[in-house]
Amino acid sequence: MSAFDWMDEALCAQTDPALFHPDRDGSYSTAAKVCGSCPVREQCAQHAERLEGGVSRALRHGLWAGHTPNSRAKQSAPDRKAAA
């Protein structure tokens, strides 16, 4: 069994990937609706945290588990402070 088997159930895998990576002034609203009903949202959030770790907002891309790059950066900010 692979650590990525959960991705087979991800609704984003059945959707246009461009929705999750809009242009600079684009909206995540349609992608957020897809994430809202996804059965593997928790696994997705954990995967995004593993990938991005404590990187800055500028290095975060796309919508993961219904969270924008800004919201993920804010969520991980307390973790970075606690580690310092």
mmCIF file of N, CA and C in Angstrom:
data_model
loop_
_atom_site.group_PDB
_atom_site.id
_atom_site.type_symbol
_atom_site.label_atom_id
_atom_site.label_comp_id
_atom_site.label_asym_id
_atom_site.label_seq_id
_atom_site.Cartn_x
_atom_site.Cartn_y
_atom_site.Cartn_z
ATOM 1 N N MET A 1 0.834 -1.179 0.000
ATOM 2 C CA MET A 1 0.000 0.000 0.000
ATOM 3 C C MET A 1 0.887 1.254 0.000
ATOM 4 N N SER A 2 0.540 2.197 -0.821
ATOM 5 C CA SER A 2 1.314 3.426 -0.970
ATOM 6 C C SER A 2 0.792 4.522 -0.031
ATOM 7 N N ALA A 3 1.680 5.408 0.359
ATOM 8 C CA ALA A 3 1.294 6.549 1.180
ATOM 9 C C ALA A 3 0.429 7.533 0.392
ATOM 10 N N PHE A 4 0.313 7.318 -0.892
ATOM 11 C CA PHE A 4 -0.451 8.220 -1.751
ATOM 12 C C PHE A 4 -1.754 7.606 -2.254
ATOM 13 N N ASP A 5 -2.148 6.453 -1.744
ATOM 14 C CA ASP A 5 -3.384 5.799 -2.178
ATOM 15 C C ASP A 5 -4.607 6.685 -1.981
ATOM 16 N N TRP A 6 -4.594 7.517 -0.964
ATOM 17 C CA TRP A 6 -5.721 8.408 -0.697
ATOM 18 C C TRP A 6 -6.024 9.319 -1.876
ATOM 19 N N MET A 7 -5.008 9.595 -2.687
ATOM 20 C CA MET A 7 -5.186 10.502 -3.822
ATOM 21 C C MET A 7 -6.163 9.945 -4.859
ATOM 22 N N ASP A 8 -6.326 8.625 -4.872
ATOM 23 C CA ASP A 8 -7.284 8.022 -5.804
ATOM 24 C C ASP A 8 -8.708 8.482 -5.512
ATOM 25 N N GLU A 9 -8.990 8.841 -4.270
ATOM 26 C CA GLU A 9 -10.323 9.287 -3.866
ATOM 27 C C GLU A 9 -10.481 10.803 -3.900
ATOM 28 N N ALA A 10 -9.408 11.517 -4.165
ATOM 29 C CA ALA A 10 -9.453 12.987 -4.163
ATOM 30 C C ALA A 10 -10.305 13.497 -5.324
ATOM 31 N N LEU A 11 -11.273 14.331 -5.007
ATOM 32 C CA LEU A 11 -12.149 14.882 -6.043
ATOM 33 C C LEU A 11 -11.400 15.777 -7.015
ATOM 34 N N CYS A 12 -10.319 16.412 -6.558
ATOM 35 C CA CYS A 12 -9.547 17.278 -7.451
ATOM 36 C C CYS A 12 -8.893 16.474 -8.574
ATOM 37 N N ALA A 13 -8.651 15.206 -8.331
ATOM 38 C CA ALA A 13 -8.037 14.357 -9.356
ATOM 39 C C ALA A 13 -9.001 14.091 -10.510
ATOM 40 N N GLN A 14 -10.270 14.399 -10.290
ATOM 41 C CA GLN A 14 -11.298 14.184 -11.306
ATOM 42 C C GLN A 14 -11.785 15.510 -11.892
ATOM 43 N N THR A 15 -11.035 16.579 -11.612
ATOM 44 C CA THR A 15 -11.433 17.940 -11.971
ATOM 45 C C THR A 15 -10.279 18.626 -12.704
ATOM 46 N N ASP A 16 -10.586 19.698 -13.390
ATOM 47 C CA ASP A 16 -9.564 20.474 -14.097
ATOM 48 C C ASP A 16 -8.554 21.042 -13.096
ATOM 49 N N PRO A 17 -7.275 20.659 -13.192
ATOM 50 C CA PRO A 17 -6.266 21.137 -12.249
ATOM 51 C C PRO A 17 -6.095 22.656 -12.241
ATOM 52 N N ALA A 18 -6.437 23.309 -13.324
ATOM 53 C CA ALA A 18 -6.295 24.768 -13.390
ATOM 54 C C ALA A 18 -7.174 25.469 -12.354
ATOM 55 N N LEU A 19 -8.262 24.835 -11.932
ATOM 56 C CA LEU A 19 -9.128 25.436 -10.914
ATOM 57 C C LEU A 19 -8.388 25.642 -9.601
ATOM 58 N N PHE A 20 -7.427 24.783 -9.321
ATOM 59 C CA PHE A 20 -6.709 24.808 -8.052
ATOM 60 C C PHE A 20 -5.450 25.667 -8.109
ATOM 61 N N HIS A 21 -5.175 26.202 -9.296
ATOM 62 C CA HIS A 21 -4.003 27.060 -9.513
ATOM 63 C C HIS A 21 -4.410 28.221 -10.416
ATOM 64 N N PRO A 22 -5.296 29.100 -9.928
ATOM 65 C CA PRO A 22 -5.768 30.195 -10.787
ATOM 66 C C PRO A 22 -4.669 31.217 -11.080
ATOM 67 N N ASP A 23 -4.918 32.006 -12.102
ATOM 68 C CA ASP A 23 -4.009 33.109 -12.405
ATOM 69 C C ASP A 23 -3.912 34.037 -11.205
ATOM 70 N N ARG A 24 -2.972 34.921 -11.239
ATOM 71 C CA ARG A 24 -2.689 35.816 -10.107
ATOM 72 C C ARG A 24 -3.939 36.482 -9.528
ATOM 73 N N ASP A 25 -4.819 36.968 -10.363
ATOM 74 C CA ASP A 25 -6.020 37.650 -9.896
ATOM 75 C C ASP A 25 -7.248 36.745 -9.928
ATOM 76 N N GLY A 26 -7.041 35.449 -10.130
ATOM 77 C CA GLY A 26 -8.141 34.500 -10.224
ATOM 78 C C GLY A 26 -8.727 34.141 -8.870
ATOM 79 N N SER A 27 -9.751 33.341 -8.917
ATOM 80 C CA SER A 27 -10.482 32.957 -7.714
ATOM 81 C C SER A 27 -10.377 31.446 -7.463
ATOM 82 N N TYR A 28 -10.351 31.089 -6.201
ATOM 83 C CA TYR A 28 -10.351 29.689 -5.796
ATOM 84 C C TYR A 28 -11.767 29.187 -5.503
ATOM 85 N N SER A 29 -12.797 29.979 -5.752
ATOM 86 C CA SER A 29 -14.143 29.658 -5.294
ATOM 87 C C SER A 29 -14.669 28.326 -5.831
ATOM 88 N N THR A 30 -14.476 28.041 -7.105
ATOM 89 C CA THR A 30 -14.955 26.772 -7.656
ATOM 90 C C THR A 30 -14.168 25.604 -7.074
ATOM 91 N N ALA A 31 -12.868 25.754 -6.952
ATOM 92 C CA ALA A 31 -12.044 24.704 -6.367
ATOM 93 C C ALA A 31 -12.423 24.463 -4.909
ATOM 94 N N ALA A 32 -12.725 25.526 -4.186
ATOM 95 C CA ALA A 32 -13.104 25.393 -2.778
ATOM 96 C C ALA A 32 -14.391 24.581 -2.632
ATOM 97 N N LYS A 33 -15.303 24.723 -3.573
ATOM 98 C CA LYS A 33 -16.534 23.926 -3.555
ATOM 99 C C LYS A 33 -16.209 22.444 -3.737
ATOM 100 N N VAL A 34 -15.272 22.147 -4.610
ATOM 101 C CA VAL A 34 -14.852 20.754 -4.817
ATOM 102 C C VAL A 34 -14.235 20.216 -3.530
ATOM 103 N N CYS A 35 -13.340 20.980 -2.937
ATOM 104 C CA CYS A 35 -12.688 20.561 -1.691
ATOM 105 C C CYS A 35 -13.691 20.373 -0.560
ATOM 106 N N GLY A 36 -14.715 21.194 -0.541
ATOM 107 C CA GLY A 36 -15.690 21.148 0.538
ATOM 108 C C GLY A 36 -16.387 19.812 0.684
ATOM 109 N N SER A 37 -16.490 19.072 -0.403
ATOM 110 C CA SER A 37 -17.163 17.772 -0.330
ATOM 111 C C SER A 37 -16.205 16.604 -0.559
ATOM 112 N N CYS A 38 -14.923 16.864 -0.503
ATOM 113 C CA CYS A 38 -13.925 15.823 -0.766
ATOM 114 C C CYS A 38 -13.768 14.900 0.449
ATOM 115 N N PRO A 39 -13.772 13.587 0.225
ATOM 116 C CA PRO A 39 -13.659 12.642 1.339
ATOM 117 C C PRO A 39 -12.256 12.504 1.920
ATOM 118 N N VAL A 40 -11.256 13.053 1.264
ATOM 119 C CA VAL A 40 -9.877 12.895 1.743
ATOM 120 C C VAL A 40 -9.238 14.245 2.094
ATOM 121 N N ARG A 41 -10.057 15.161 2.530
ATOM 122 C CA ARG A 41 -9.588 16.515 2.841
ATOM 123 C C ARG A 41 -8.506 16.512 3.929
ATOM 124 N N GLU A 42 -8.674 15.708 4.958
ATOM 125 C CA GLU A 42 -7.695 15.654 6.044
ATOM 126 C C GLU A 42 -6.341 15.142 5.547
ATOM 127 N N GLN A 43 -6.358 14.094 4.744
ATOM 128 C CA GLN A 43 -5.115 13.570 4.183
ATOM 129 C C GLN A 43 -4.448 14.599 3.286
ATOM 130 N N CYS A 44 -5.246 15.345 2.551
ATOM 131 C CA CYS A 44 -4.734 16.394 1.676
ATOM 132 C C CYS A 44 -4.043 17.486 2.493
ATOM 133 N N ALA A 45 -4.675 17.898 3.584
ATOM 134 C CA ALA A 45 -4.093 18.932 4.441
ATOM 135 C C ALA A 45 -2.761 18.461 5.018
ATOM 136 N N GLN A 46 -2.702 17.215 5.445
ATOM 137 C CA GLN A 46 -1.461 16.658 5.991
ATOM 138 C C GLN A 46 -0.378 16.597 4.920
ATOM 139 N N HIS A 47 -0.767 16.226 3.710
ATOM 140 C CA HIS A 47 0.187 16.148 2.601
ATOM 141 C C HIS A 47 0.741 17.538 2.273
ATOM 142 N N ALA A 48 -0.133 18.532 2.236
ATOM 143 C CA ALA A 48 0.317 19.906 1.951
ATOM 144 C C ALA A 48 1.298 20.367 3.017
ATOM 145 N N GLU A 49 1.029 20.051 4.272
ATOM 146 C CA GLU A 49 1.929 20.458 5.349
ATOM 147 C C GLU A 49 3.290 19.771 5.204
ATOM 148 N N ARG A 50 3.289 18.514 4.819
ATOM 149 C CA ARG A 50 4.567 17.809 4.595
ATOM 150 C C ARG A 50 5.343 18.432 3.446
ATOM 151 N N LEU A 51 4.639 18.785 2.388
ATOM 152 C CA LEU A 51 5.303 19.378 1.214
ATOM 153 C C LEU A 51 5.841 20.769 1.497
ATOM 154 N N GLU A 52 5.020 21.580 2.156
ATOM 155 C CA GLU A 52 5.369 22.984 2.335
ATOM 156 C C GLU A 52 6.106 23.270 3.633
ATOM 157 N N GLY A 53 5.895 22.442 4.627
ATOM 158 C CA GLY A 53 6.571 22.656 5.895
ATOM 159 C C GLY A 53 6.440 24.086 6.361
ATOM 160 N N GLY A 54 7.532 24.718 6.664
ATOM 161 C CA GLY A 54 7.519 26.093 7.153
ATOM 162 C C GLY A 54 7.886 27.114 6.099
ATOM 163 N N VAL A 55 7.666 26.808 4.829
ATOM 164 C CA VAL A 55 8.054 27.754 3.780
ATOM 165 C C VAL A 55 7.166 28.983 3.809
ATOM 166 N N SER A 56 7.659 30.063 3.273
ATOM 167 C CA SER A 56 6.932 31.335 3.259
ATOM 168 C C SER A 56 5.730 31.258 2.328
ATOM 169 N N ARG A 57 4.861 32.228 2.467
ATOM 170 C CA ARG A 57 3.667 32.330 1.624
ATOM 171 C C ARG A 57 4.059 32.366 0.150
ATOM 172 N N ALA A 58 5.126 33.034 -0.175
ATOM 173 C CA ALA A 58 5.541 33.188 -1.571
ATOM 174 C C ALA A 58 5.846 31.857 -2.250
ATOM 175 N N LEU A 59 6.202 30.856 -1.464
ATOM 176 C CA LEU A 59 6.548 29.554 -2.032
ATOM 177 C C LEU A 59 5.395 28.556 -2.004
ATOM 178 N N ARG A 60 4.247 28.973 -1.530
ATOM 179 C CA ARG A 60 3.055 28.104 -1.471
ATOM 180 C C ARG A 60 2.192 28.370 -2.692
ATOM 181 N N HIS A 61 1.654 27.301 -3.282
ATOM 182 C CA HIS A 61 0.861 27.440 -4.501
ATOM 183 C C HIS A 61 -0.363 26.545 -4.447
ATOM 184 N N GLY A 62 -1.426 27.009 -5.026
ATOM 185 C CA GLY A 62 -2.615 26.201 -5.204
ATOM 186 C C GLY A 62 -3.468 26.043 -3.960
ATOM 187 N N LEU A 63 -4.645 25.486 -4.181
ATOM 188 C CA LEU A 63 -5.581 25.212 -3.104
ATOM 189 C C LEU A 63 -5.390 23.765 -2.659
ATOM 190 N N TRP A 64 -5.168 23.557 -1.391
ATOM 191 C CA TRP A 64 -5.008 22.223 -0.800
ATOM 192 C C TRP A 64 -5.999 22.100 0.343
ATOM 193 N N ALA A 65 -6.811 21.053 0.318
ATOM 194 C CA ALA A 65 -7.778 20.786 1.390
ATOM 195 C C ALA A 65 -8.687 21.983 1.653
ATOM 196 N N GLY A 66 -8.959 22.766 0.625
ATOM 197 C CA GLY A 66 -9.826 23.924 0.767
ATOM 198 C C GLY A 66 -9.148 25.149 1.327
ATOM 199 N N HIS A 67 -7.836 25.123 1.466
ATOM 200 C CA HIS A 67 -7.093 26.240 2.050
ATOM 201 C C HIS A 67 -6.204 26.909 1.006
ATOM 202 N N THR A 68 -6.261 28.224 0.971
ATOM 203 C CA THR A 68 -5.438 29.007 0.058
ATOM 204 C C THR A 68 -3.999 29.058 0.569
ATOM 205 N N PRO A 69 -3.071 29.483 -0.252
ATOM 206 C CA PRO A 69 -1.693 29.640 0.219
ATOM 207 C C PRO A 69 -1.599 30.548 1.453
ATOM 208 N N ASN A 70 -2.364 31.637 1.458
ATOM 209 C CA ASN A 70 -2.336 32.548 2.613
ATOM 210 C C ASN A 70 -2.822 31.858 3.878
ATOM 211 N N SER A 71 -3.924 31.146 3.779
ATOM 212 C CA SER A 71 -4.462 30.509 4.986
ATOM 213 C C SER A 71 -3.544 29.402 5.491
ATOM 214 N N ARG A 72 -2.911 28.671 4.583
ATOM 215 C CA ARG A 72 -1.964 27.629 5.016
ATOM 216 C C ARG A 72 -0.745 28.245 5.679
ATOM 217 N N ALA A 73 -0.276 29.370 5.161
ATOM 218 C CA ALA A 73 0.883 30.037 5.758
ATOM 219 C C ALA A 73 0.539 30.520 7.167
ATOM 220 N N LYS A 74 -0.660 31.056 7.346
ATOM 221 C CA LYS A 74 -1.086 31.517 8.669
ATOM 222 C C LYS A 74 -1.226 30.345 9.635
ATOM 223 N N GLN A 75 -1.751 29.213 9.154
ATOM 224 C CA GLN A 75 -1.935 28.038 10.004
ATOM 225 C C GLN A 75 -0.607 27.482 10.484
ATOM 226 N N SER A 76 0.394 27.546 9.657
ATOM 227 C CA SER A 76 1.681 26.973 10.052
ATOM 228 C C SER A 76 2.552 27.970 10.811
ATOM 229 N N ALA A 77 2.164 29.237 10.843
ATOM 230 C CA ALA A 77 2.961 30.255 11.544
ATOM 231 C C ALA A 77 3.160 29.927 13.020
ATOM 232 N N PRO A 78 2.142 29.506 13.778
ATOM 233 C CA PRO A 78 2.379 29.165 15.190
ATOM 234 C C PRO A 78 3.356 28.002 15.358
ATOM 235 N N ASP A 79 3.326 27.072 14.413
ATOM 236 C CA ASP A 79 4.257 25.948 14.475
ATOM 237 C C ASP A 79 5.694 26.431 14.345
ATOM 238 N N ARG A 80 5.923 27.407 13.480
ATOM 239 C CA ARG A 80 7.290 27.925 13.289
ATOM 240 C C ARG A 80 7.750 28.655 14.544
ATOM 241 N N LYS A 81 6.850 29.409 15.179
ATOM 242 C CA LYS A 81 7.212 30.155 16.393
ATOM 243 C C LYS A 81 7.514 29.203 17.537
ATOM 244 N N ALA A 82 6.734 28.121 17.650
ATOM 245 C CA ALA A 82 6.936 27.163 18.730
ATOM 246 C C ALA A 82 8.269 26.428 18.581
ATOM 247 N N ALA A 83 8.690 26.238 17.330
ATOM 248 C CA ALA A 83 9.943 25.519 17.059
ATOM 249 C C ALA A 83 11.162 26.390 17.328
ATOM 250 N N ALA A 84 10.974 27.708 17.345
ATOM 251 C CA ALA A 84 12.110 28.641 17.525
ATOM 252 C C ALA A 84 12.611 28.650 18.942
#
